[in-house]
Amino acid sequence: MIRLQRCAECGAAQYPPREACATCLSERLVWQSADQLPARVLARTRLHHTNEPRFRAVLPLTLGLVRFELGPVAVCLLAGTVVPGDAVQVRVSTDDLLEAT
Amino acid sequence: MTARSYAGVALCCAVIEPYVRRSDHGAAWFLARTLRRLVEAGGVRKQDIDGLCVSSFTLLPDTAVAFTQHIGLSPRMLEWLPMGGACGVIALRRAARAVQAGDAEIVACIAGDTANETSFRELAANFSRFSREAVYPYGAGGPTASFALIADAYMRATGATRQDFGKLAVAQRANAARNPRALLRGALSLDDYLGARPIAEPLHLFDCVMPCAGADGFLVMPETRARALELPFVRILGAIERHNAFPDDPVALRGGWAMDREALWSQAGFGPRDVQVIETYDDYPFISMLHFEGLGFCPPGEAPDFVRRHEFTIEGDRPHNTGGGQLSCGQAGAAGGYLGLVEAMRQLLRQADGRQVAVARHALVGGFGMINYDRGLCSAAAVLGRA
């Protein structure tokens, strides 16, 4: 399950997961589900090429860069109608990827 | 605190182990061949090389350490610089300081990689922990998918168009036509560029480098030694590096150069206008535009206008990536981080054969590399001058 981390000492949120807080270096990190979190879309790409044969059947794929209101930035799948600037909700999809809708 | 100058240090013997699309040889073969070229070009014995800087992706699991045994060298100074597109300028900095401090007298700086059917996929799949966990599962687009997201945001923020990117790519291909070492020398028109198939929109085929095998290298030594060896040389007038710059920028619309640009030009004693040759790390044309902004050739966000107002061919007013850059030469892994530096040396030493820029006294070399997660983490630049 994809999760963010919150620092128990300074409260900073981070993603991808780390071994220490990138703000204050504390190792006291607690998990927070990424599901249902509000975010904003920063950028979008339509992917037509993959390095892995297993993905060929799902191309083209629409990917985005989103920023959670909590601060961290994540690469995710974008629902078809979503464009940069949109406020979205991020959920963890059934194939354990982040998806913004 | 101001960095000390690089006075007294000579940069000599720009060599290239010709790039090939694929190879059955390992990275060590390309690196050893490059070292031999340096020994021959420098007129020194192999054992005279007492410092070594190495960069490679496909040498792994070996590093520079294993490579010393592989080739039978016993240096007293050794650097392993896995810094991708910034490794050339950073090798130059490490080598120059070692020479100034007396930790080594003749430092060989080499970078190279092999390429085969699986090497690029393996590299992309395991590039970093963050990318393996939080990027690659999203379609395995590799670096182009990640840079496409930055390019999309950059176009929205600055008004840059595909025509702007294409102008740089087309000019570089024209330069490559005069470089027998470039793998892609066929004519490329703006229509060809615009009509190419999409890879990860807004990036299309001719925005992307072609992975290949090859290596580049140079020697760093005291000017006194270069003179004794009767080697023509280039001076380092300024050099900077920065890692993980501006971590709070939500999208990396700038590299790290802005943090140290003033120190760079102050050390050089002149500004971007006094540079006749610009060599950027062009893993995508829009990354060259980030160099122009970050290094002061134009204000932030105004590279599209800069591109529209200038010409980037050998005879243009802003000769840029004069050997064709990676976009036309190919990207031989870590050697891509040396390509611009070696080309700048050739231009300043007047060894650029059929592509010599008429007046080449000063050159700017940029380095940019390592997309660990959502941005390139290493930025570097050097200003070089004819001795």
Coordinates of C-alpha atoms in Angstrom, one line a residue:
Chain A
M1 CA 0.0 0.0 0.0
I2 CA 1.4 3.4 -1.0
R3 CA 1.8 5.7 2.0
L4 CA 3.3 9.1 2.8
Q5 CA 5.5 9.6 5.9
R6 CA 4.9 12.2 8.6
C7 CA 7.7 13.2 10.9
A8 CA 6.8 12.7 14.6
E9 CA 9.2 15.5 15.6
C10 CA 8.7 18.3 13.1
G11 CA 5.4 17.3 11.4
A12 CA 6.8 17.4 7.8
A13 CA 5.3 15.1 5.2
Q14 CA 7.4 13.2 2.6
Y15 CA 7.2 10.9 -0.3
P16 CA 8.8 8.6 -1.6
P17 CA 9.5 7.0 1.8
R18 CA 12.9 7.6 3.4
E19 CA 14.9 6.3 6.3
A20 CA 15.0 9.8 7.9
C21 CA 13.1 13.0 7.8
A22 CA 14.5 15.2 5.0
T23 CA 13.6 18.3 7.0
C24 CA 15.0 17.6 10.5
L25 CA 16.8 14.2 10.1
S26 CA 14.5 12.6 12.7
E27 CA 14.0 8.8 12.3
R28 CA 10.7 9.0 14.1
L29 CA 8.5 8.6 11.0
V30 CA 4.9 7.5 11.0
W31 CA 2.9 6.3 8.0
Q32 CA -0.1 8.0 6.6
S33 CA -2.3 6.5 3.9
A34 CA -2.1 8.3 0.5
D35 CA -5.7 7.3 -0.3
Q36 CA -8.3 10.0 -0.6
L37 CA -5.7 12.8 -0.1
P38 CA -6.4 16.2 -1.8
A39 CA -3.7 17.4 -4.3
R40 CA -3.2 19.6 -7.4
V41 CA -1.9 18.5 -10.8
L42 CA 1.4 20.1 -11.8
A43 CA 2.1 18.4 -15.1
R44 CA 0.9 15.7 -17.5
T45 CA 2.4 13.4 -20.1
R46 CA 1.0 10.9 -22.4
L47 CA 3.4 7.9 -22.4
H48 CA 3.7 6.0 -25.7
H49 CA 6.9 4.1 -25.0
T50 CA 7.9 1.6 -22.3
N51 CA 11.1 -0.2 -21.4
E52 CA 9.1 -3.2 -20.1
P53 CA 7.1 -5.5 -22.4
R54 CA 4.5 -6.1 -19.7
F55 CA 3.3 -2.5 -20.0
R56 CA 2.9 -2.5 -23.8
A57 CA -0.8 -3.6 -23.7
V58 CA -1.8 -0.6 -21.6
L59 CA -0.1 2.1 -23.7
P60 CA -0.6 5.0 -24.2
L61 CA -0.8 5.8 -20.5
T62 CA -1.6 9.2 -19.0
L63 CA 0.7 10.1 -16.2
G64 CA 0.8 13.2 -14.0
L65 CA 2.9 14.9 -11.4
V66 CA 0.7 15.9 -8.5
R67 CA 1.4 17.9 -5.3
F68 CA -0.4 16.8 -2.2
E69 CA -1.8 19.6 -0.1
L70 CA 0.5 18.2 2.6
G71 CA 3.5 19.2 0.4
P72 CA 5.1 16.1 -1.3
V73 CA 5.0 15.5 -5.0
A74 CA 4.1 12.2 -6.6
V75 CA 4.1 10.6 -10.0
C76 CA 0.6 9.0 -10.6
L77 CA -1.8 7.9 -13.2
L78 CA -4.2 10.6 -14.3
A79 CA -7.9 10.1 -15.0
G80 CA -8.7 11.1 -18.6
T81 CA -10.2 14.5 -18.1
V82 CA -7.7 15.8 -15.6
V83 CA -5.3 18.6 -16.7
P84 CA -2.6 20.6 -14.9
G85 CA -4.0 23.1 -12.5
D86 CA -6.9 20.9 -11.5
A87 CA -7.6 20.1 -7.9
V88 CA -7.8 16.3 -7.6
Q89 CA -8.2 13.6 -5.1
V90 CA -5.5 10.9 -5.1
R91 CA -6.4 7.4 -4.5
V92 CA -4.6 4.1 -4.4
S93 CA -5.8 2.1 -7.3
T94 CA -6.4 -1.7 -7.3
D95 CA -3.0 -2.4 -8.9
D96 CA -1.4 -0.5 -6.0
L97 CA -0.5 2.7 -8.0
L98 CA -1.5 6.2 -7.2
E99 CA -4.3 7.6 -9.4
A100 CA -5.5 11.2 -9.5
T101 CA -9.2 11.8 -10.3
Chain B
M1 CA 34.0 32.0 1.2
T2 CA 35.4 32.4 -2.3
A3 CA 36.9 29.3 -4.0
R4 CA 40.5 29.5 -4.9
S5 CA 41.4 29.8 -8.6
Y6 CA 42.4 26.9 -10.7
A7 CA 45.6 28.7 -11.8
G8 CA 48.5 26.6 -12.8
V9 CA 46.4 23.6 -13.9
A10 CA 46.4 22.4 -17.5
L11 CA 43.7 20.4 -19.2
C12 CA 45.1 18.5 -22.1
C13 CA 44.5 15.6 -24.6
A14 CA 40.8 15.5 -25.4
V15 CA 40.2 11.9 -26.6
I16 CA 37.2 10.0 -27.7
E17 CA 36.8 6.2 -28.1
P18 CA 34.4 6.2 -31.1
Y19 CA 30.8 5.6 -30.2
V20 CA 29.0 2.5 -31.6
R21 CA 25.3 1.7 -31.4
R22 CA 25.9 -1.6 -29.6
S23 CA 28.9 -3.6 -28.4
D24 CA 29.7 -7.0 -27.0
H25 CA 32.6 -5.5 -25.0
G26 CA 32.3 -4.5 -21.4
A27 CA 32.6 -1.0 -20.1
A28 CA 36.2 -1.7 -19.0
W29 CA 37.2 -2.3 -22.6
F30 CA 36.0 1.2 -23.6
L31 CA 37.7 2.7 -20.5
A32 CA 40.9 0.9 -21.1
R33 CA 41.0 2.0 -24.7
T34 CA 40.5 5.5 -23.6
L35 CA 43.3 5.4 -21.1
R36 CA 45.6 4.0 -23.8
R37 CA 44.6 6.9 -26.0
L38 CA 45.4 9.3 -23.2
V39 CA 48.8 7.7 -22.6
E40 CA 49.6 8.0 -26.3
A41 CA 48.3 11.5 -26.8
G42 CA 50.1 12.7 -23.6
G43 CA 53.4 11.1 -24.5
V44 CA 53.6 9.6 -21.0
R45 CA 54.0 6.1 -19.6
K46 CA 51.0 4.4 -18.1
Q47 CA 52.7 4.4 -14.7
D48 CA 53.1 8.2 -14.9
I49 CA 49.4 8.5 -14.4
D50 CA 49.1 8.8 -10.6
G51 CA 45.6 10.1 -10.4
L52 CA 42.4 8.6 -11.9
C53 CA 38.8 9.7 -12.1
V54 CA 36.3 7.2 -13.5
S55 CA 32.6 7.4 -14.3
S56 CA 30.5 4.6 -15.7
F57 CA 27.1 3.0 -15.3
T58 CA 27.8 -0.4 -16.9
L59 CA 31.1 -1.0 -15.1
L60 CA 29.0 -2.0 -12.0
P61 CA 29.3 -4.0 -9.8
D62 CA 32.9 -2.8 -10.3
T63 CA 33.9 0.7 -9.5
A64 CA 37.0 2.8 -10.0
V65 CA 38.7 0.6 -7.4
A66 CA 38.2 -2.7 -9.2
F67 CA 39.2 -0.9 -12.5
T68 CA 42.7 -0.1 -11.1
Q69 CA 43.3 -3.9 -10.8
H70 CA 41.6 -4.6 -14.1
I71 CA 44.1 -2.4 -15.9
G72 CA 47.1 -2.6 -13.6
L73 CA 47.4 0.9 -12.4
S74 CA 48.5 2.1 -8.9
P75 CA 47.3 5.7 -8.6
R76 CA 47.8 7.7 -5.4
M77 CA 44.5 9.5 -6.0
L78 CA 41.3 7.8 -7.2
E79 CA 37.8 9.2 -7.7
W80 CA 34.6 7.3 -8.6
L81 CA 32.1 9.8 -9.8
P82 CA 28.7 8.3 -10.5
M83 CA 27.2 11.7 -11.4
G84 CA 25.9 11.1 -14.9
G85 CA 25.6 14.2 -16.9
A86 CA 27.7 16.3 -14.4
C87 CA 30.6 13.8 -14.1
G88 CA 32.9 15.5 -16.6
V89 CA 33.0 18.9 -15.0
I90 CA 33.1 17.3 -11.6
A91 CA 36.0 15.1 -12.6
L92 CA 37.8 18.2 -13.8
R93 CA 37.2 19.9 -10.5
R94 CA 38.5 17.0 -8.4
A95 CA 41.5 16.4 -10.7
A96 CA 42.4 20.1 -10.7
R97 CA 42.3 20.4 -7.0
A98 CA 44.4 17.2 -6.6
V99 CA 47.0 18.6 -8.9
Q100 CA 47.1 21.9 -7.1
A101 CA 47.5 20.2 -3.8
G102 CA 50.1 17.8 -5.0
D103 CA 48.1 14.7 -4.3
A104 CA 48.6 13.7 -8.0
E105 CA 50.6 15.0 -10.9
I106 CA 49.0 13.5 -13.9
V107 CA 45.3 12.7 -13.5
A108 CA 43.5 10.7 -16.2
C109 CA 39.7 11.5 -16.3
I110 CA 37.7 8.9 -18.1
A111 CA 34.0 8.0 -18.6
G112 CA 32.5 5.3 -20.7
D113 CA 29.9 2.7 -21.0
T114 CA 28.9 -0.3 -23.1
A115 CA 25.4 -0.8 -24.6
N116 CA 23.5 -3.9 -25.6
E117 CA 19.9 -5.1 -25.9
T118 CA 19.3 -5.2 -22.1
S119 CA 21.7 -2.6 -20.7
F120 CA 19.4 0.5 -21.0
R121 CA 16.4 -1.3 -19.6
E122 CA 18.4 -2.6 -16.7
L123 CA 19.8 0.8 -15.9
A124 CA 16.4 2.4 -16.1
A125 CA 14.7 -0.3 -14.0
N126 CA 17.3 0.1 -11.1
F127 CA 18.4 3.7 -11.5
S128 CA 17.6 4.6 -7.9
R129 CA 15.6 3.5 -4.9
F130 CA 13.1 6.4 -5.4
S131 CA 12.6 5.8 -9.1
R132 CA 12.3 2.0 -8.6
E133 CA 9.6 2.5 -6.0
A134 CA 7.7 5.6 -7.1
V135 CA 8.3 6.2 -10.8
Y136 CA 9.2 3.0 -12.7
P137 CA 6.0 1.1 -11.8
Y138 CA 4.0 3.8 -13.7
G139 CA 4.6 2.4 -17.1
A140 CA 8.4 2.1 -17.0
G141 CA 8.9 5.0 -19.3
G142 CA 12.4 5.6 -18.0
P143 CA 14.0 9.1 -17.8
T144 CA 12.0 10.3 -20.8
A145 CA 8.7 9.9 -18.9
S146 CA 10.1 11.9 -16.0
F147 CA 11.6 14.6 -18.1
A148 CA 8.3 14.8 -20.1
L149 CA 6.5 15.9 -17.0
I150 CA 9.1 18.6 -16.4
A151 CA 9.0 19.7 -20.1
D152 CA 5.2 19.9 -19.9
A153 CA 5.3 22.2 -16.9
Y154 CA 8.2 24.2 -18.5
M155 CA 6.2 24.8 -21.6
R156 CA 3.1 25.9 -19.6
A157 CA 5.3 28.2 -17.4
T158 CA 7.4 29.9 -20.2
G159 CA 5.4 29.5 -23.4
A160 CA 8.2 27.4 -24.9
T161 CA 7.0 25.5 -28.0
R162 CA 8.1 22.4 -29.8
Q163 CA 9.4 24.7 -32.5
D164 CA 11.9 26.1 -30.0
F165 CA 13.1 22.6 -28.9
G166 CA 13.2 21.7 -32.6
K167 CA 15.4 24.7 -33.5
L168 CA 18.1 23.4 -31.1
A169 CA 17.8 19.8 -32.3
V170 CA 18.0 20.8 -36.0
A171 CA 21.0 23.1 -35.4
Q172 CA 22.8 20.3 -33.5
R173 CA 22.2 17.9 -36.4
A174 CA 23.7 20.4 -38.8
N175 CA 26.8 20.6 -36.6
A176 CA 26.9 16.8 -36.4
A177 CA 27.1 16.6 -40.2
R178 CA 30.6 18.0 -39.8
N179 CA 31.6 15.6 -37.0
P180 CA 32.6 12.1 -38.4
R181 CA 32.2 10.7 -34.8
A182 CA 28.5 11.5 -34.5
L183 CA 26.3 8.5 -35.0
L184 CA 23.4 10.5 -36.4
R185 CA 24.6 12.7 -39.2
G186 CA 21.7 12.6 -41.6
A187 CA 19.9 15.8 -42.3
L188 CA 17.1 16.7 -39.9
S189 CA 14.6 19.4 -40.8
L190 CA 12.2 21.1 -38.5
D191 CA 9.4 19.3 -40.2
D192 CA 11.1 16.0 -39.5
Y193 CA 11.4 17.0 -35.8
L194 CA 7.8 18.1 -35.5
G195 CA 6.5 15.1 -37.4
A196 CA 8.3 12.5 -35.3
R197 CA 6.4 9.9 -33.2
P198 CA 5.6 10.8 -29.6
I199 CA 7.6 9.0 -26.9
A200 CA 6.2 10.8 -23.8
E201 CA 4.3 13.9 -24.8
P202 CA 5.4 16.7 -25.2
L203 CA 8.7 14.8 -25.9
H204 CA 9.0 13.1 -29.3
L205 CA 11.6 11.0 -31.0
F206 CA 14.1 13.7 -31.8
D207 CA 14.0 15.2 -28.3
C208 CA 15.6 11.9 -27.1
V209 CA 19.1 10.7 -27.1
M210 CA 20.1 7.4 -28.7
P211 CA 21.8 5.1 -26.1
C212 CA 25.1 3.8 -27.4
A213 CA 28.6 2.6 -26.3
G214 CA 31.7 4.6 -26.2
A215 CA 34.0 6.7 -23.9
D216 CA 35.7 10.0 -23.6
G217 CA 38.7 11.3 -21.6
F218 CA 41.2 14.0 -20.9
L219 CA 44.3 14.6 -18.8
V220 CA 44.8 17.1 -16.0
M221 CA 48.3 18.1 -14.9
P222 CA 50.4 21.2 -13.8
E223 CA 51.0 23.7 -16.6
T224 CA 54.7 23.2 -16.1
R225 CA 54.4 19.5 -16.8
A226 CA 52.2 20.2 -19.9
R227 CA 54.8 22.6 -21.2
A228 CA 57.6 20.0 -20.5
L229 CA 55.6 17.5 -22.5
E230 CA 54.9 20.1 -25.2
L231 CA 51.2 19.5 -24.9
P232 CA 48.8 22.3 -25.9
F233 CA 46.4 22.9 -23.1
V234 CA 43.3 24.7 -21.9
R235 CA 42.8 26.6 -18.6
I236 CA 40.0 26.3 -16.1
L237 CA 38.8 29.9 -15.5
G238 CA 35.9 28.9 -13.2
A239 CA 34.0 25.8 -12.2
I240 CA 31.0 25.1 -10.0
E241 CA 28.8 22.2 -8.9
R242 CA 25.7 21.9 -6.8
H243 CA 23.6 18.9 -5.8
N244 CA 19.9 18.7 -4.9
A245 CA 19.4 22.4 -5.4
F246 CA 16.1 24.1 -4.8
P247 CA 14.5 21.0 -3.2
D248 CA 11.3 22.9 -2.5
D249 CA 10.5 23.7 -6.1
P250 CA 7.4 21.6 -6.8
V251 CA 8.5 21.0 -10.4
A252 CA 12.2 21.4 -11.3
L253 CA 11.9 24.3 -13.8
R254 CA 15.5 25.2 -13.1
G255 CA 18.7 23.3 -12.5
G256 CA 21.1 24.1 -9.7
W257 CA 23.3 26.6 -11.5
A258 CA 21.5 29.7 -10.3
M259 CA 22.9 29.0 -6.7
D260 CA 26.5 29.4 -7.9
R261 CA 26.3 31.3 -11.2
E262 CA 27.6 34.5 -9.8
A263 CA 30.6 32.7 -8.2
L264 CA 31.3 31.1 -11.6
W265 CA 31.4 34.3 -13.6
S266 CA 33.1 36.2 -10.9
Q267 CA 35.9 33.6 -10.9
A268 CA 36.1 33.8 -14.7
G269 CA 36.3 37.6 -14.6
F270 CA 33.8 38.0 -17.4
G271 CA 30.3 37.1 -18.3
P272 CA 28.2 35.0 -20.8
R273 CA 28.7 37.5 -23.5
D274 CA 32.5 36.7 -23.6
V275 CA 31.9 33.1 -24.3
Q276 CA 32.1 32.0 -27.9
V277 CA 31.3 28.3 -27.5
I278 CA 28.5 26.8 -25.4
E279 CA 28.3 23.1 -24.7
T280 CA 25.3 22.0 -22.7
Y281 CA 24.2 18.6 -21.4
D282 CA 21.4 18.0 -23.9
D283 CA 19.7 14.9 -22.8
Y284 CA 16.7 16.8 -24.1
P285 CA 16.7 20.2 -25.9
F286 CA 14.7 21.8 -23.2
I287 CA 17.4 20.9 -20.7
S288 CA 19.8 23.0 -22.8
M289 CA 17.3 25.8 -22.3
L290 CA 17.5 25.4 -18.6
H291 CA 21.3 25.8 -18.9
F292 CA 20.8 29.1 -20.8
E293 CA 18.6 30.4 -18.0
G294 CA 20.5 29.0 -15.1
L295 CA 24.0 30.1 -16.3
G296 CA 22.9 33.7 -17.2
F297 CA 22.7 33.6 -21.0
C298 CA 19.1 34.9 -20.5
P299 CA 16.9 35.6 -17.6
P300 CA 14.9 32.8 -15.9
G301 CA 11.9 31.7 -18.1
E302 CA 13.2 33.6 -21.2
A303 CA 15.1 30.8 -22.9
P304 CA 12.3 30.5 -25.6
D305 CA 13.0 34.1 -26.6
F306 CA 16.8 33.5 -26.4
V307 CA 16.4 30.5 -28.7
R308 CA 14.2 32.5 -31.2
R309 CA 16.7 35.4 -31.3
H310 CA 19.9 33.4 -31.8
E311 CA 21.5 30.8 -34.2
F312 CA 23.2 27.8 -32.8
T313 CA 25.2 26.4 -35.7
I314 CA 29.0 26.6 -36.0
E315 CA 28.6 29.8 -38.0
G316 CA 25.8 31.1 -35.9
D317 CA 26.1 33.9 -33.3
R318 CA 25.8 31.4 -30.5
P319 CA 27.6 28.2 -31.5
H320 CA 26.1 25.5 -29.3
N321 CA 26.8 21.8 -29.0
T322 CA 29.2 22.1 -31.8
G323 CA 29.9 18.4 -32.3
G324 CA 26.2 17.6 -32.5
G325 CA 25.7 17.0 -28.7
Q326 CA 24.3 13.8 -27.4
L327 CA 21.2 14.3 -29.5
S328 CA 23.3 13.6 -32.6
C329 CA 26.5 11.8 -31.3
G330 CA 24.5 9.3 -29.2
Q331 CA 24.6 9.0 -25.4
A332 CA 27.4 6.6 -24.4
G333 CA 26.1 6.4 -20.7
A334 CA 28.4 8.4 -18.4
A335 CA 30.5 9.5 -21.4
G336 CA 27.6 11.8 -22.1
G337 CA 28.8 13.8 -19.1
Y338 CA 32.2 14.3 -20.8
L339 CA 31.1 14.9 -24.4
G340 CA 30.6 18.6 -24.1
L341 CA 33.8 19.1 -22.1
V342 CA 35.9 17.2 -24.6
E343 CA 34.3 19.1 -27.5
A344 CA 34.9 22.4 -25.8
M345 CA 38.6 21.5 -25.4
R346 CA 38.8 20.6 -29.1
Q347 CA 37.3 23.9 -30.0
L348 CA 39.7 25.9 -27.8
L349 CA 42.7 23.9 -28.9
R350 CA 41.7 24.4 -32.5
Q351 CA 41.4 20.7 -33.0
A352 CA 37.8 20.7 -34.1
D353 CA 38.7 20.0 -37.8
G354 CA 35.7 20.7 -40.1
R355 CA 33.6 22.2 -37.4
Q356 CA 36.0 24.7 -35.9
V357 CA 34.3 27.9 -34.5
A358 CA 36.3 30.8 -36.0
V359 CA 36.9 32.7 -32.8
A360 CA 37.0 30.4 -29.8
R361 CA 38.8 31.9 -26.8
H362 CA 36.3 31.0 -24.1
A363 CA 33.9 28.1 -23.7
L364 CA 31.1 27.3 -21.3
V365 CA 30.5 23.7 -20.4
G366 CA 27.4 22.6 -18.5
G367 CA 26.7 19.4 -16.8
F368 CA 23.4 18.1 -15.5
G369 CA 22.5 14.7 -14.3
M370 CA 20.9 11.9 -12.3
I371 CA 17.1 12.0 -12.2
N372 CA 16.8 10.2 -8.9
Y373 CA 13.1 10.8 -8.6
D374 CA 11.4 13.9 -10.2
R375 CA 14.4 16.0 -11.1
G376 CA 18.1 15.9 -12.1
L377 CA 20.1 16.3 -8.9
C378 CA 23.6 17.2 -10.1
S379 CA 24.4 20.5 -11.8
A380 CA 27.8 21.7 -12.8
A381 CA 29.5 24.1 -15.1
A382 CA 33.0 25.2 -16.1
V383 CA 34.3 28.1 -18.0
L384 CA 37.4 27.2 -20.0
G385 CA 39.9 29.4 -21.8
R386 CA 42.7 29.0 -24.4
A387 CA 46.1 29.0 -22.7

